[in-house]
Coordinates of C-alpha atoms and ligand atoms in Angstrom, one line a residue:
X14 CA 22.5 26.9 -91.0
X15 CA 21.2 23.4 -91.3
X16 CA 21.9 21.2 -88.2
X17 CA 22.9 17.4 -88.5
X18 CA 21.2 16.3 -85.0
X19 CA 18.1 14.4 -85.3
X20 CA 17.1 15.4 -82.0
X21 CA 14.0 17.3 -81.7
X22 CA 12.1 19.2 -84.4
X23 CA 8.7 20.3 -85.5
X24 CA 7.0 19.8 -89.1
X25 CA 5.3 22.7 -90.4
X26 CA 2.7 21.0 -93.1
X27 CA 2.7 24.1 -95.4
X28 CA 0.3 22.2 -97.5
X29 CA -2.5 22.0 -94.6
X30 CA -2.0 25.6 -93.9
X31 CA -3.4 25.9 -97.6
X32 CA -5.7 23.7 -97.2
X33 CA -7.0 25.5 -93.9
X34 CA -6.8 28.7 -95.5
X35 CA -9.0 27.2 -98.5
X36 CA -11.7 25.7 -96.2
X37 CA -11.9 29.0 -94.3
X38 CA -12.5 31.2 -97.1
X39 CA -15.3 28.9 -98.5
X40 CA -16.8 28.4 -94.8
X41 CA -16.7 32.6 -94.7
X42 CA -17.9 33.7 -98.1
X43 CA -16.3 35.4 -101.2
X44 CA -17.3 39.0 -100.2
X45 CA -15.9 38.5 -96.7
X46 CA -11.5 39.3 -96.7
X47 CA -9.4 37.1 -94.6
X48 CA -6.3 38.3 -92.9
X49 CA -4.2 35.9 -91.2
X50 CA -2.6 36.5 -87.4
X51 CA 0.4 35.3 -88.0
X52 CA 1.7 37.5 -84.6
X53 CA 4.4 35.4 -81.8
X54 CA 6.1 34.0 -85.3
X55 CA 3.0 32.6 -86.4
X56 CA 2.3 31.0 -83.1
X57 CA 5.4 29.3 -83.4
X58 CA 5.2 28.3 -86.6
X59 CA 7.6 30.6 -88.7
X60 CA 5.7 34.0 -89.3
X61 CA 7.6 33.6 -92.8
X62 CA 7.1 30.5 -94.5
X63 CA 3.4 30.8 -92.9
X64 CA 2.8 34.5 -94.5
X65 CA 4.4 33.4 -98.4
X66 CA 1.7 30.7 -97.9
X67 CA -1.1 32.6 -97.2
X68 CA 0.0 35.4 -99.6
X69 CA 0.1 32.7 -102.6
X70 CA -3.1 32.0 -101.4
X71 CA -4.6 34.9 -101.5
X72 CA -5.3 35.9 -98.0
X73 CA -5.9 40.0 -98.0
X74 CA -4.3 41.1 -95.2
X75 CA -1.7 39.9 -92.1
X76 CA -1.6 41.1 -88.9
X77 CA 1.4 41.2 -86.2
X78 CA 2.2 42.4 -82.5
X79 CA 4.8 45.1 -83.7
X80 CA 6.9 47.2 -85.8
X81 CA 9.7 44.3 -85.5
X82 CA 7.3 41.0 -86.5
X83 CA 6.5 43.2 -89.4
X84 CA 9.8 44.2 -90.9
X85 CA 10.9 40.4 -90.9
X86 CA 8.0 40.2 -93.2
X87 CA 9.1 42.9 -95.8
X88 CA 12.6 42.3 -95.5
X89 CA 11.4 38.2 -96.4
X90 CA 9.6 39.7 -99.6
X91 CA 6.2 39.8 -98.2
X92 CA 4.6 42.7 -99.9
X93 CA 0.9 42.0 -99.1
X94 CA -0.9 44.2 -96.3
X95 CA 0.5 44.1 -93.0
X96 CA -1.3 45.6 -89.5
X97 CA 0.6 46.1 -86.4
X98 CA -1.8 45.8 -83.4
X99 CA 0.3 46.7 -81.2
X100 CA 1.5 50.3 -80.0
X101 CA 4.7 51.5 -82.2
X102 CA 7.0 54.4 -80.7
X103 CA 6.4 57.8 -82.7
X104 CA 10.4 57.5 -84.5
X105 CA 9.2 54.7 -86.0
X106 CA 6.5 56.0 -87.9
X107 CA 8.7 57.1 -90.9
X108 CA 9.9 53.2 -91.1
X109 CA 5.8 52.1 -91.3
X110 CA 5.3 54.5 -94.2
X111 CA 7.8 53.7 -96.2
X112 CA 7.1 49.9 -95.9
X113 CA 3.5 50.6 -96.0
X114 CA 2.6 49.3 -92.6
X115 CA -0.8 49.7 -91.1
X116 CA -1.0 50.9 -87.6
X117 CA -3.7 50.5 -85.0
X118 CA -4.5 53.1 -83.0
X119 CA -5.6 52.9 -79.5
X120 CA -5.9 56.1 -77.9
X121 CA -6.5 60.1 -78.9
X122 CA -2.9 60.9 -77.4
X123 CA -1.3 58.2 -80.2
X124 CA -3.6 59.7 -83.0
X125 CA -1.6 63.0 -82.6
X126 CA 1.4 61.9 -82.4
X127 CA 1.4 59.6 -85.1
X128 CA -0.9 62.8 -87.1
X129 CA 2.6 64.7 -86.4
X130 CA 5.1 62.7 -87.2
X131 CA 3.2 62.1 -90.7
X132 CA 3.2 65.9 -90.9
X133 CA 6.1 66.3 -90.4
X134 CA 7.1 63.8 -92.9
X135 CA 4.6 65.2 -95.8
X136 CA 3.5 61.4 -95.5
X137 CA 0.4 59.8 -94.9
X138 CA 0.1 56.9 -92.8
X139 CA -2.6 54.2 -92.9
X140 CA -4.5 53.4 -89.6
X141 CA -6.7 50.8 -88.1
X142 CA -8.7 52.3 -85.0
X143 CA -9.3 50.0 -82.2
X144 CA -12.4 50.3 -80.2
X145 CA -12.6 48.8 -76.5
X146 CA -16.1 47.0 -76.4
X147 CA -15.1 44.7 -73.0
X148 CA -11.8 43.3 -73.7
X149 CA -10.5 46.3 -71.7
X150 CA -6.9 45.9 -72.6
X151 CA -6.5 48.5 -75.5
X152 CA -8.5 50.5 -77.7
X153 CA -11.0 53.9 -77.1
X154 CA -13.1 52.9 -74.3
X155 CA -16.6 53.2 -75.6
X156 CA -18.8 51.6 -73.1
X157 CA -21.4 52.9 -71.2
X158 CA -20.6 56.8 -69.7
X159 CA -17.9 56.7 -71.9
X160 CA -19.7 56.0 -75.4
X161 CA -20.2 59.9 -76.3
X162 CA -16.8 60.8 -75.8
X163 CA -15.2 57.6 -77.1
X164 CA -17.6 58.2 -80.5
X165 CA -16.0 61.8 -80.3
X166 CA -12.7 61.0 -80.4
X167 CA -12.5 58.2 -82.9
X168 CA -13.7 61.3 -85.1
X169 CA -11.8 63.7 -84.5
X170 CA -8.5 61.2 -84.8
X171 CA -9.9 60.1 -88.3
X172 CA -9.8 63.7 -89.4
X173 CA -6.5 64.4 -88.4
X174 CA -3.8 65.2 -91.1
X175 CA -1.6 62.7 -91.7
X176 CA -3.4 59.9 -90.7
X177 CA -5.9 57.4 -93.6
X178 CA -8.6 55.7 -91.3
X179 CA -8.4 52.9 -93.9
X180 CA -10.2 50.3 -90.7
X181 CA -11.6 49.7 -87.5
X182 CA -11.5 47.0 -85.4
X183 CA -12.8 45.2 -81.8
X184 CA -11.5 42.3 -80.1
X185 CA -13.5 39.4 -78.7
X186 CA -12.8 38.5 -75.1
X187 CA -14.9 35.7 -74.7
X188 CA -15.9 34.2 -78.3
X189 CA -14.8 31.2 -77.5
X190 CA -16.8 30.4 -74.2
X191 CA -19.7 28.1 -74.1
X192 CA -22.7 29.3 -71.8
X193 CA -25.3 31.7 -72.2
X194 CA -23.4 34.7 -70.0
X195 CA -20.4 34.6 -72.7
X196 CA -22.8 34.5 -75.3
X197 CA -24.5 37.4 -74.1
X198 CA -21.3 39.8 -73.6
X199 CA -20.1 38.6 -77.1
X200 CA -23.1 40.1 -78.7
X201 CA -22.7 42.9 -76.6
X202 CA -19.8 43.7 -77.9
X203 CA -20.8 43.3 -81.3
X204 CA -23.7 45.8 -81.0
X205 CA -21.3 48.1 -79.2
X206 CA -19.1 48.0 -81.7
X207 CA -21.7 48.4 -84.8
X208 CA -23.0 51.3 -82.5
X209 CA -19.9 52.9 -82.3
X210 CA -19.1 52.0 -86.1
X211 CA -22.1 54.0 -87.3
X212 CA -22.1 57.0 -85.1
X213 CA -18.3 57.5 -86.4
X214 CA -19.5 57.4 -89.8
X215 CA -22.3 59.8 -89.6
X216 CA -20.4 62.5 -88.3
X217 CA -17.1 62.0 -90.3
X218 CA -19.3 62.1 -93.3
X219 CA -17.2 58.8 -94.5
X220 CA -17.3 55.0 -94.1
X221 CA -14.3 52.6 -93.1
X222 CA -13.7 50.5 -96.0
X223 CA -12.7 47.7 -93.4
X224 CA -14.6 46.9 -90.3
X225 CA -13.7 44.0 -88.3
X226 CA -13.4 41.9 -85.5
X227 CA -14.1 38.1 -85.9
X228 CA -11.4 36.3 -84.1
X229 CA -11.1 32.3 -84.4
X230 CA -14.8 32.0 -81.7
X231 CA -16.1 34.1 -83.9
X232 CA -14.6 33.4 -86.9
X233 CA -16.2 29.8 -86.7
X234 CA -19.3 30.0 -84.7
X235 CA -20.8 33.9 -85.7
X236 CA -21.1 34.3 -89.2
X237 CA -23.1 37.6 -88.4
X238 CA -19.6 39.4 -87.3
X239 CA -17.6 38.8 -89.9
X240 CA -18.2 42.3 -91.2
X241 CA -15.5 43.1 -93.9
X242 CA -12.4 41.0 -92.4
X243 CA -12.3 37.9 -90.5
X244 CA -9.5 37.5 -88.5
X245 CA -8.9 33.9 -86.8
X246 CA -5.2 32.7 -85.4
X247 CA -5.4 29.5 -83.6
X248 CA -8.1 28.3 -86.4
X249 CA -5.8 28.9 -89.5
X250 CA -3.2 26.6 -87.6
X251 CA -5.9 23.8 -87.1
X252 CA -6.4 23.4 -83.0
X253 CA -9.1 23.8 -80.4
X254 CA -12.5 22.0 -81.1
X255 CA -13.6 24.7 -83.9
X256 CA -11.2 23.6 -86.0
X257 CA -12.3 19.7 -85.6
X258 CA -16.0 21.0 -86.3
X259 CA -14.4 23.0 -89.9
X260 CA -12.3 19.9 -90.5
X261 CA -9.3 21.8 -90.4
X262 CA -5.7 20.1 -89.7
X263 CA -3.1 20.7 -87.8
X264 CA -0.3 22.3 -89.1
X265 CA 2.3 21.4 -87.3
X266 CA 3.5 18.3 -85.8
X267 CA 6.5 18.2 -83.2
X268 CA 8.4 15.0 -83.0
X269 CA 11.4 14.0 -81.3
X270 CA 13.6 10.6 -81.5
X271 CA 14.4 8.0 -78.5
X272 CA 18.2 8.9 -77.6
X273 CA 18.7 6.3 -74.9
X274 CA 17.1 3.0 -74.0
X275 CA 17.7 1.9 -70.4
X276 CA 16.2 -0.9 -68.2
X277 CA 15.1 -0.5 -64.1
X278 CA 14.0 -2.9 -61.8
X279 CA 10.8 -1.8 -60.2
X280 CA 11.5 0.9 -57.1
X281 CA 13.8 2.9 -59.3
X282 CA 13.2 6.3 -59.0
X283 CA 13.4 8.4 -62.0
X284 CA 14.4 12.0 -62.6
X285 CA 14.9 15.1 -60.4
X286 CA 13.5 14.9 -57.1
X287 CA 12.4 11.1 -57.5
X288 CA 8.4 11.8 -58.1
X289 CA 8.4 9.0 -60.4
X290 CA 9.2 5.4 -59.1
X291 CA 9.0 2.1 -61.2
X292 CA 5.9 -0.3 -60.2
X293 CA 7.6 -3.0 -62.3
X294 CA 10.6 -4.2 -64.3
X295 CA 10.9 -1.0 -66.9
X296 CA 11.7 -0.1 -70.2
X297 CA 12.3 3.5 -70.1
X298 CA 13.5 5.8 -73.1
X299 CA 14.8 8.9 -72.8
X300 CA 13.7 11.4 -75.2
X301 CA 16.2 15.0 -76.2
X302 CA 13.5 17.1 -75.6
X303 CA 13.1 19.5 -72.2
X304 CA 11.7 22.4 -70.5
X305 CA 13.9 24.1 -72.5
X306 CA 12.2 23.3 -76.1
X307 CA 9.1 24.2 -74.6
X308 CA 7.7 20.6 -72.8
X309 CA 6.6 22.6 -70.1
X310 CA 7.5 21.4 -66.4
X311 CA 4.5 21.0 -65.2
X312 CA 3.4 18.3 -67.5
X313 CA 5.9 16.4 -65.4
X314 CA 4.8 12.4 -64.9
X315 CA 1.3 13.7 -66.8
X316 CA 2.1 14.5 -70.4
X317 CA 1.4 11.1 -72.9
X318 CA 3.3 11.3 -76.5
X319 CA 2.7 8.9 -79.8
X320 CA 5.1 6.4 -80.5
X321 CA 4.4 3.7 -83.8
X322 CA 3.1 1.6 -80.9
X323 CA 0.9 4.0 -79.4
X324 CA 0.8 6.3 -76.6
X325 CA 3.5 6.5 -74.3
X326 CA 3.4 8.3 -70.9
X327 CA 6.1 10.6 -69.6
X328 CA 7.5 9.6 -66.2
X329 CA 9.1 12.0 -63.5
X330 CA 10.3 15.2 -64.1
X331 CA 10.6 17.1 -67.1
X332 CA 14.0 18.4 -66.9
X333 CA 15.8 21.3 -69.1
X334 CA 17.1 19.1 -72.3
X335 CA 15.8 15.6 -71.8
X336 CA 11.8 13.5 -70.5
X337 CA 11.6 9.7 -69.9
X338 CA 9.2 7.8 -71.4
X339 CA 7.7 4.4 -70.7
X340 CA 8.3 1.7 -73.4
X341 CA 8.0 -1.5 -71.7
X342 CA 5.6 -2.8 -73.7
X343 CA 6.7 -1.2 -76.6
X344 CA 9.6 -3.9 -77.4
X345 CA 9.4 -2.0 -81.5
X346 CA 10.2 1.3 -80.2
X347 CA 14.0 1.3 -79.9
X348 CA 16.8 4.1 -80.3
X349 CA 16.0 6.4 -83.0
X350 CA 12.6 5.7 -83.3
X351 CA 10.4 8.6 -84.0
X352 CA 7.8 10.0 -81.6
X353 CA 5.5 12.2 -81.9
X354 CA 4.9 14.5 -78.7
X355 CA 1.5 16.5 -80.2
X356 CA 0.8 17.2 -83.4
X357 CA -1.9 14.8 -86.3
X358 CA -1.2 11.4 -84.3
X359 CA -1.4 12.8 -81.2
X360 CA -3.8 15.9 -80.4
X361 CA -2.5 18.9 -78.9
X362 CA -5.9 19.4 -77.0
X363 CA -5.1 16.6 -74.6
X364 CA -1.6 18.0 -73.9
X365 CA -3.0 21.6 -73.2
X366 CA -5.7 20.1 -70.7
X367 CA -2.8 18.0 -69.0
X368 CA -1.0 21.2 -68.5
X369 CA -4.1 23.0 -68.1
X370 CA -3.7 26.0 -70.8
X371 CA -4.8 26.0 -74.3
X372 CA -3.1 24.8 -77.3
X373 CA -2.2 28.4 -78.1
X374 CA 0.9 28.5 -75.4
X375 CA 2.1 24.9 -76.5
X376 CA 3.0 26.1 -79.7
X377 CA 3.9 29.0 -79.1
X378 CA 6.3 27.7 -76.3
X379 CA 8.4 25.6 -79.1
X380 CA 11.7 27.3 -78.6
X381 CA 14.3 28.8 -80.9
X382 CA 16.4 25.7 -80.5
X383 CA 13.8 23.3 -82.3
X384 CA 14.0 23.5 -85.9
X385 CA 11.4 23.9 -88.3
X386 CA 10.7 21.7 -91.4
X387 CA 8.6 23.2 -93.7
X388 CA 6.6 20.6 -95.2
X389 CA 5.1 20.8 -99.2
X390 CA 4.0 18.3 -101.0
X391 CA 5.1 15.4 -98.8
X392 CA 8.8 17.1 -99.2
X393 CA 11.1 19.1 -96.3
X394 CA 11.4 22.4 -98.5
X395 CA 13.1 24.3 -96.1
X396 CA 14.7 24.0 -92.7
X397 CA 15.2 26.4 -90.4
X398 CA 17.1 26.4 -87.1
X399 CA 17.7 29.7 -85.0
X400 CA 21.0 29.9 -84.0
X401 CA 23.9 32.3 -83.9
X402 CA 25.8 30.1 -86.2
Ligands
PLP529 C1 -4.3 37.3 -81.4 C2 -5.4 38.1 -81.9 C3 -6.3 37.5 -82.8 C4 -6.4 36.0 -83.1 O1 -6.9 35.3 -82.0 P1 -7.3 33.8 -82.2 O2 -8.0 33.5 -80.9 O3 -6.0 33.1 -82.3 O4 -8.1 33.7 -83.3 C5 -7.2 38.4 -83.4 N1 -7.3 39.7 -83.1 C6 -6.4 40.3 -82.2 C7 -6.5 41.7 -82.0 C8 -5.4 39.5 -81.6 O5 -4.6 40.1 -80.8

């Protein structure tokens, strides 16, 4: 369902996707795969449209947060390797086989239920085991007092019946940290993780034919973990300073249009709770774009967006639907001009460090109610508004 409001609306450049993709391979090597995290809808890009671009590419492998983000793949035609690094419930296990569906497994207890419901099936399903180096969030803990038994365990579940050990995997918790301390528990990790890699494969008697765990830190700044697999996000969508070193762009741009254009004398206050008053005679335009598409509240009277006259700062509070902006001396920028609020004019970078986050949960916060323009070749190929039409 195509909507006729030009109100807000973000550009997905398919073709610098591509074009990231392209310089990501060459900056990795030919003998190193690449598998694309196209998890949270592709960071808010459309997990879709990103995943037939990266297929066509020839990316190797995707990966996703569940059972759910993967079957919008396959039932969109996406036929390429898919792992779910996330926990799936045992019932499920049929539905990952038949659309041959990787699974990570964290833990001994999931190994044997996932081993029996493949049993039980006469099925075998593929696995990815995830080992715990420091990120302590999930995986076999393997550190320290718990290396022998964490070794141990990762063997036995590769054994099991049922189960294809086709990877294993690690995940960086401080890659992309400058100082010598992250540095140092990076590299930890890594040797933890080779450690536990080739204990595993000495006592199985067999070798994983995918080890990985370079995330987008790693991904661009340690080419000695790439391993088998690379397996960068916020890189492949072109933000954060890695992917200005890699001269990567942007992929998407969000852009809204001036609704309104009113005048204040100076004193007016402006918005909810009046944090904003005028210094001078103002030009303020009011922009269709809230809280509510994901301009995060407290950006309030600090966010700056791009107009064709330059930057333009926000002014009082963000409310659900609607921002001001000041266009004073802006006299070009009139009702239905176009401005950009982050995106190849206008770095997302800054607006993350307003808001202090990281680019990451801007994009991801673009809401269901912004539609998506999928950008090739200069043209809008698709459009794509989520709506119970
Ligand atoms: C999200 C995620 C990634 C990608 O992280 P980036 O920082 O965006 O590169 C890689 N691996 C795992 C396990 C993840 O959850």
């Amino acid at each position: 369902m195509a909507s006729t409001l030009r109100r807000t609306w973000a550009e997905i450049d398919l073709d610098s996707l591509a074009s990231n993709y392209r310089k990501l391979k060459k900056h990795i090597g030919d003998d190193v795969k690449f598998c694309g995290i196209v998890k949270a809808d592709a960071y808010g890009h459309g997990s879709v449209q990103v995943s037939r671009t990266l297929e066509e590419a020839g990316a190797d492998y995707l990966a996703v947060s569940s059972i759910d983000e993967a079957m919008e793949l396959r039932t969109n035609g996406i036929s390429m390797p898919i792992l779910i690094l996330g926990h799936t419930p045992r019932d499920q296990v049929a539905k990952l086989i038949e659309n041959n569906i990787t699974q990570t497994i964290t833990c001994e207890a999931k190994a044997i239920n996932y081993s029996q419901e493949a049993m039980r099936l006469g099925k075998t399903l593929k696995v990815h085991i995830k080992v715990d180096s420091g990120m302590s969030r999930l995986g076999y803990l393997c550190e320290g007092d718990f290396y022998e038994g964490g070794v141990e365990h990762i063997v036995e579940d590769c054994q099991m019946p049922g189960l294809d050990a086709e990877g294993i995997f690690t995940h960086f918790s401080m890659a992309d940290e400058e100082g010598d301390e992250a540095l140092a528990y990076t590299k930890h990790q890594f040797e933890l993780f080779k450690s536990v890699i080739d204990a595993v494969e000495e006592r199985w008697g067999k070798r994983f034919r995918i080890k990985h765990c370079a995330n987008t830190g790693a991904t661009a700044r340690f080419p000695e973990t790439y391993l088998d697999m690379v397996r960068p996000g916020l890189l492949l969508y072109g933000y954060g300073e890695y992917a200005r070193e890699l001269d990567l762009e942007p992929v998407m741009s969000l852009k809204t249009a001036v609704q309104t254009i009113k005048h204040y004398p100076a004193q007016t206050k402006v918005s909810y709770g009046g944090l904003y008053t005028t210094d001078k005679k103002t030009r303020m335009g009011v922009l269709p774009y809230g809280y509510a598409d994901g301009f995060l509240r407290s950006l309030s009277n600090k966010a700056v967006v791009m107009t064709s006259e330059g930057p333009a700062r926000q002014c009082g509070r963000i409310c659900m639907d609607m921002s001001m902006i000041d266009l004073t001396d802006k006299r070009g920028v009139g009702v239905g001009s176009e401005v950009e609020i982050f995106g190849k004019n206008n770095p997302i970078e800054a607006m993350a460090e307003a808001a202090q986050t990281i680019p990451y949960e801007l994009v991801c916060a673009v809401s269901k109610r912004v539609p998506r323009m999928y950008v090739k070749g200069g043209q809008v190929v698709e459009k794509e508004l989520l709506l119970r039409f």
